[in-house]
Short mmCIF file of C-alpha atoms in Angstrom, two decimals:
data_model
loop_
_atom_site.label_atom_id
_atom_site.label_comp_id
_atom_site.label_asym_id
_atom_site.label_seq_id
_atom_site.Cartn_x
_atom_site.Cartn_y
_atom_site.Cartn_z
CA ASP A 294 -78.85 -5.78 -0.46
CA ALA A 295 -78.08 -5.04 -4.11
CA GLY A 296 -80.86 -2.49 -4.30
CA VAL A 297 -83.48 -2.31 -7.04
CA ILE A 298 -82.14 -4.00 -10.15
CA GLN A 299 -83.30 -3.01 -13.60
CA SER A 300 -82.42 -4.50 -16.95
CA PRO A 301 -81.39 -3.70 -19.53
CA ARG A 302 -79.56 -0.44 -18.74
CA HIS A 303 -79.87 0.70 -22.34
CA GLU A 304 -82.19 -0.40 -25.11
CA VAL A 305 -82.25 0.79 -28.69
CA THR A 306 -85.02 -0.58 -30.80
CA GLU A 307 -86.82 0.12 -34.03
CA MET A 308 -90.29 1.55 -34.14
CA GLY A 309 -92.91 -1.18 -34.05
CA GLN A 310 -90.82 -3.62 -32.07
CA GLU A 311 -91.79 -5.00 -28.69
CA VAL A 312 -89.77 -3.83 -25.71
CA THR A 313 -89.68 -5.47 -22.29
CA LEU A 314 -88.15 -3.78 -19.28
CA ARG A 315 -87.44 -5.76 -16.14
CA CYS A 316 -87.23 -4.95 -12.46
CA LYS A 317 -86.26 -6.80 -9.31
CA PRO A 318 -87.33 -4.86 -6.21
CA ILE A 319 -85.62 -4.90 -2.85
CA SER A 320 -86.46 -8.06 -0.94
CA GLY A 321 -89.20 -7.38 1.59
CA HIS A 322 -90.54 -4.26 -0.10
CA ASN A 323 -94.23 -4.61 -0.84
CA SER A 324 -94.77 -1.67 -3.20
CA LEU A 325 -93.34 -1.31 -6.68
CA PHE A 326 -93.54 1.69 -8.98
CA TRP A 327 -92.76 2.27 -12.65
CA TYR A 328 -91.83 5.84 -13.62
CA ARG A 329 -90.93 7.42 -16.93
CA GLN A 330 -88.66 10.46 -17.08
CA THR A 331 -88.27 12.91 -19.95
CA MET A 332 -87.03 16.48 -20.08
CA MET A 333 -90.43 17.75 -21.10
CA ARG A 334 -92.65 15.84 -18.68
CA GLY A 335 -90.36 15.13 -15.74
CA LEU A 336 -90.97 12.05 -13.60
CA GLU A 337 -94.30 10.47 -14.49
CA LEU A 338 -95.84 7.64 -12.50
CA LEU A 339 -97.00 4.96 -14.92
CA ILE A 340 -98.27 2.29 -12.56
CA TYR A 341 -97.77 1.01 -9.06
CA PHE A 342 -98.31 -2.33 -7.39
CA ASN A 343 -98.97 -3.15 -3.76
CA ASN A 344 -98.41 -6.77 -2.73
CA ASN A 345 -98.13 -7.67 -6.42
CA VAL A 346 -101.56 -6.20 -7.23
CA PRO A 347 -101.84 -3.21 -9.59
CA ILE A 348 -103.33 -0.33 -7.60
CA ASP A 349 -103.19 2.62 -9.96
CA ASP A 350 -102.45 2.31 -13.67
CA SER A 351 -103.99 5.61 -14.69
CA GLY A 352 -100.57 6.88 -15.73
CA MET A 353 -100.09 4.19 -18.37
CA PRO A 354 -100.12 6.19 -21.62
CA GLU A 355 -102.20 3.83 -23.74
CA ASP A 356 -102.93 0.22 -24.53
CA ARG A 357 -99.48 -0.24 -25.98
CA PHE A 358 -98.13 -0.25 -22.42
CA SER A 359 -98.67 -3.13 -20.02
CA ALA A 360 -97.10 -4.09 -16.70
CA LYS A 361 -97.09 -7.28 -14.70
CA MET A 362 -95.86 -8.39 -11.32
CA PRO A 363 -96.14 -12.18 -11.23
CA ASN A 364 -94.41 -12.41 -7.83
CA ALA A 365 -92.89 -10.24 -5.14
CA SER A 366 -89.44 -10.29 -6.68
CA PHE A 367 -90.09 -9.47 -10.31
CA SER A 368 -91.96 -7.02 -12.51
CA THR A 369 -92.01 -6.22 -16.22
CA LEU A 370 -93.08 -3.22 -18.25
CA LYS A 371 -93.87 -4.02 -21.86
CA ILE A 372 -94.36 -1.67 -24.79
CA GLN A 373 -95.87 -3.18 -27.93
CA PRO A 374 -95.56 -1.74 -30.50
CA SER A 375 -92.94 0.84 -29.53
CA GLU A 376 -92.94 4.36 -30.98
CA PRO A 377 -90.26 7.09 -31.06
CA ARG A 378 -92.21 9.14 -28.51
CA ASP A 379 -91.71 6.33 -26.01
CA SER A 380 -88.01 7.21 -25.85
CA ALA A 381 -87.24 8.06 -22.23
CA VAL A 382 -85.58 6.75 -19.09
CA TYR A 383 -87.79 4.25 -17.30
CA PHE A 384 -87.27 3.84 -13.57
CA CYS A 385 -88.50 1.15 -11.28
CA ALA A 386 -88.74 1.92 -7.56
CA SER A 387 -89.75 -0.09 -4.54
CA SER A 388 -90.69 0.73 -0.97
CA LEU A 389 -92.28 -0.58 2.19
CA THR A 390 -96.01 0.29 2.37
CA GLY A 391 -95.60 2.89 -0.40
CA ARG A 392 -95.91 5.99 1.72
CA SER A 393 -94.22 5.84 5.08
CA TYR A 394 -90.75 5.15 3.72
CA GLY A 395 -88.77 6.61 0.90
CA TYR A 396 -88.70 4.99 -2.47
CA THR A 397 -85.55 3.19 -3.60
CA PHE A 398 -85.01 3.65 -7.31
CA GLY A 399 -83.20 1.41 -9.71
CA SER A 400 -80.59 2.79 -12.09
CA GLY A 401 -83.14 2.99 -14.87
CA THR A 402 -83.42 1.79 -18.45
CA ARG A 403 -82.68 4.34 -21.15
CA LEU A 404 -84.95 3.47 -24.06
CA THR A 405 -84.39 4.85 -27.53
CA VAL A 406 -86.90 4.02 -30.23
CA VAL A 407 -85.71 4.91 -33.73
CA GLY B 1363 -104.03 14.69 -8.55
CA GLN B 1364 -102.96 17.36 -6.14
CA GLN B 1365 -101.56 20.66 -7.36
CA VAL B 1366 -97.96 21.22 -6.32
CA MET B 1367 -95.44 23.69 -7.65
CA GLN B 1368 -91.71 23.46 -7.18
CA ILE B 1369 -89.64 26.62 -7.63
CA PRO B 1370 -87.34 27.68 -9.06
CA GLN B 1371 -87.06 25.39 -12.06
CA TYR B 1372 -83.36 26.16 -12.45
CA GLN B 1373 -80.78 27.78 -10.20
CA HIS B 1374 -77.19 28.72 -10.91
CA VAL B 1375 -75.05 29.59 -7.90
CA GLN B 1376 -71.41 30.25 -7.30
CA GLU B 1377 -69.70 27.55 -5.30
CA GLY B 1378 -69.96 28.52 -1.66
CA GLU B 1379 -73.27 30.35 -2.02
CA ASP B 1380 -76.48 29.12 -0.46
CA PHE B 1381 -79.35 27.53 -2.37
CA THR B 1382 -83.02 27.03 -1.60
CA THR B 1383 -85.80 25.21 -3.43
CA TYR B 1384 -89.46 25.37 -2.50
CA CYS B 1385 -92.38 23.01 -2.90
CA ASN B 1386 -95.79 24.66 -2.60
CA SER B 1387 -99.11 22.86 -2.45
CA SER B 1388 -102.60 24.25 -2.86
CA THR B 1389 -103.88 21.75 -0.31
CA THR B 1390 -102.77 20.45 3.08
CA LEU B 1391 -100.29 17.60 2.92
CA SER B 1392 -99.94 14.62 5.20
CA ASN B 1393 -96.20 14.36 4.62
CA ILE B 1394 -93.56 15.22 2.07
CA GLN B 1395 -90.38 13.59 0.87
CA TRP B 1396 -87.31 15.05 -0.83
CA TYR B 1397 -85.09 13.34 -3.40
CA LYS B 1398 -81.86 14.22 -5.20
CA GLN B 1399 -80.95 13.06 -8.69
CA ARG B 1400 -77.41 13.54 -9.94
CA PRO B 1401 -76.93 14.10 -13.69
CA GLY B 1402 -77.28 10.75 -15.42
CA GLY B 1403 -78.33 9.09 -12.18
CA HIS B 1404 -81.49 8.04 -10.45
CA PRO B 1405 -83.50 9.77 -7.70
CA VAL B 1406 -82.21 9.09 -4.22
CA PHE B 1407 -84.35 9.51 -1.12
CA LEU B 1408 -83.09 12.25 1.20
CA ILE B 1409 -85.69 12.73 3.92
CA GLN B 1410 -89.35 12.67 4.94
CA LEU B 1411 -91.15 15.43 6.85
CA VAL B 1412 -94.38 14.68 8.68
CA LYS B 1413 -95.04 17.17 11.44
CA SER B 1414 -96.25 20.74 11.12
CA GLY B 1415 -93.31 23.16 11.38
CA GLU B 1416 -90.81 20.31 11.34
CA VAL B 1417 -87.15 21.15 10.66
CA LYS B 1418 -84.56 18.50 9.92
CA LYS B 1419 -80.89 18.87 9.12
CA GLN B 1420 -78.45 16.68 7.24
CA LYS B 1421 -75.01 18.30 7.38
CA ARG B 1422 -75.33 21.36 5.09
CA LEU B 1423 -78.93 20.54 4.10
CA THR B 1424 -81.89 21.92 6.06
CA PHE B 1425 -85.43 20.73 5.37
CA GLN B 1426 -88.53 22.52 6.59
CA PHE B 1427 -92.23 21.73 6.59
CA GLY B 1428 -94.56 24.70 6.89
CA GLU B 1429 -96.85 25.24 9.84
CA ALA B 1430 -99.88 24.77 7.59
CA LYS B 1431 -98.30 21.68 5.99
CA LYS B 1432 -98.75 23.19 2.52
CA ASN B 1433 -95.17 24.26 1.88
CA SER B 1434 -91.73 22.79 2.25
CA SER B 1435 -88.21 23.91 1.52
CA LEU B 1436 -84.75 22.48 1.10
CA HIS B 1437 -81.87 24.81 1.90
CA ILE B 1438 -78.22 24.06 1.18
CA THR B 1439 -75.59 26.13 2.97
CA ALA B 1440 -72.30 26.86 1.22
CA THR B 1441 -72.89 24.77 -1.88
CA GLN B 1442 -70.22 22.42 -3.19
CA THR B 1443 -69.78 20.83 -6.60
CA THR B 1444 -71.13 17.60 -5.17
CA ASP B 1445 -74.50 19.30 -4.69
CA VAL B 1446 -75.07 19.50 -8.44
CA GLY B 1447 -78.23 17.76 -9.52
CA THR B 1448 -82.00 18.01 -9.53
CA TYR B 1449 -83.94 18.14 -6.27
CA PHE B 1450 -87.48 16.80 -6.26
CA CYS B 1451 -90.23 16.97 -3.69
CA LEU B 1452 -92.82 14.21 -3.40
CA PRO B 1453 -95.92 15.42 -1.56
CA PHE B 1454 -98.52 13.10 -0.05
CA ARG B 1455 -102.04 14.21 0.76
CA ASN B 1456 -104.22 11.23 1.48
CA ARG B 1457 -104.42 7.54 0.87
CA ASP B 1458 -106.30 7.86 -2.39
CA ASP B 1459 -104.23 10.65 -3.83
CA LYS B 1460 -102.13 10.06 -6.90
CA ILE B 1461 -98.42 10.15 -6.10
CA ILE B 1462 -96.87 12.93 -8.18
CA PHE B 1463 -93.33 14.23 -8.00
CA GLY B 1464 -92.69 17.95 -8.28
CA LYS B 1465 -91.03 19.07 -11.52
CA GLY B 1466 -87.76 19.50 -9.67
CA THR B 1467 -85.18 22.26 -9.27
CA ARG B 1468 -82.01 21.81 -11.27
CA LEU B 1469 -78.99 23.17 -9.43
CA HIS B 1470 -75.85 24.21 -11.30
CA ILE B 1471 -72.72 25.17 -9.43
CA LEU B 1472 -70.41 27.72 -11.01
CA PRO B 1473 -66.76 27.24 -10.01
#
């Protein structure tokens, strides 16, 4: 298995632009998580899905952030409009059941908003 | 979300010395996981502890879960340069609890 695949690896965008981050979880995993990592705040859970259904989105910073999981093999995290404070590394992770097994993380997307 | 503290935040050790990081919860946990993140990399799952007093070993790494299931530790014997990185705990309390990683312990190895 190729693991969790995220794209793009790096994204530099101007403030106000829309940004879309993509994730392909491991086949067969039924839970998917979006995390944001910064030096100041560490690893923050933004949202997680179970069987493609959003379970907890309380970590989504504000209405500028939205996430979708149209099917078991694909998820997107969208920021519109982007702001400099959104600059961070965004990780996608997947797992079986969400608790009993460890999470497998993707390589992340490093987002820089200028 | 549950209150969990991971200490220390940073640790510098000479290569060959031992290293320990602790994850302390104010409430009883159902299980806990440990992850390692190399500089510039992504978190990688190391192990899960479930039972009270459980001890698991992976080569030079020893993981413990406290008898009260409120504390856990990761101990590395005779550190090597490959151990550099940040070690995170991920505690679980109950089905409805928000999943929150500890802040992590960043390990630096001095040659």
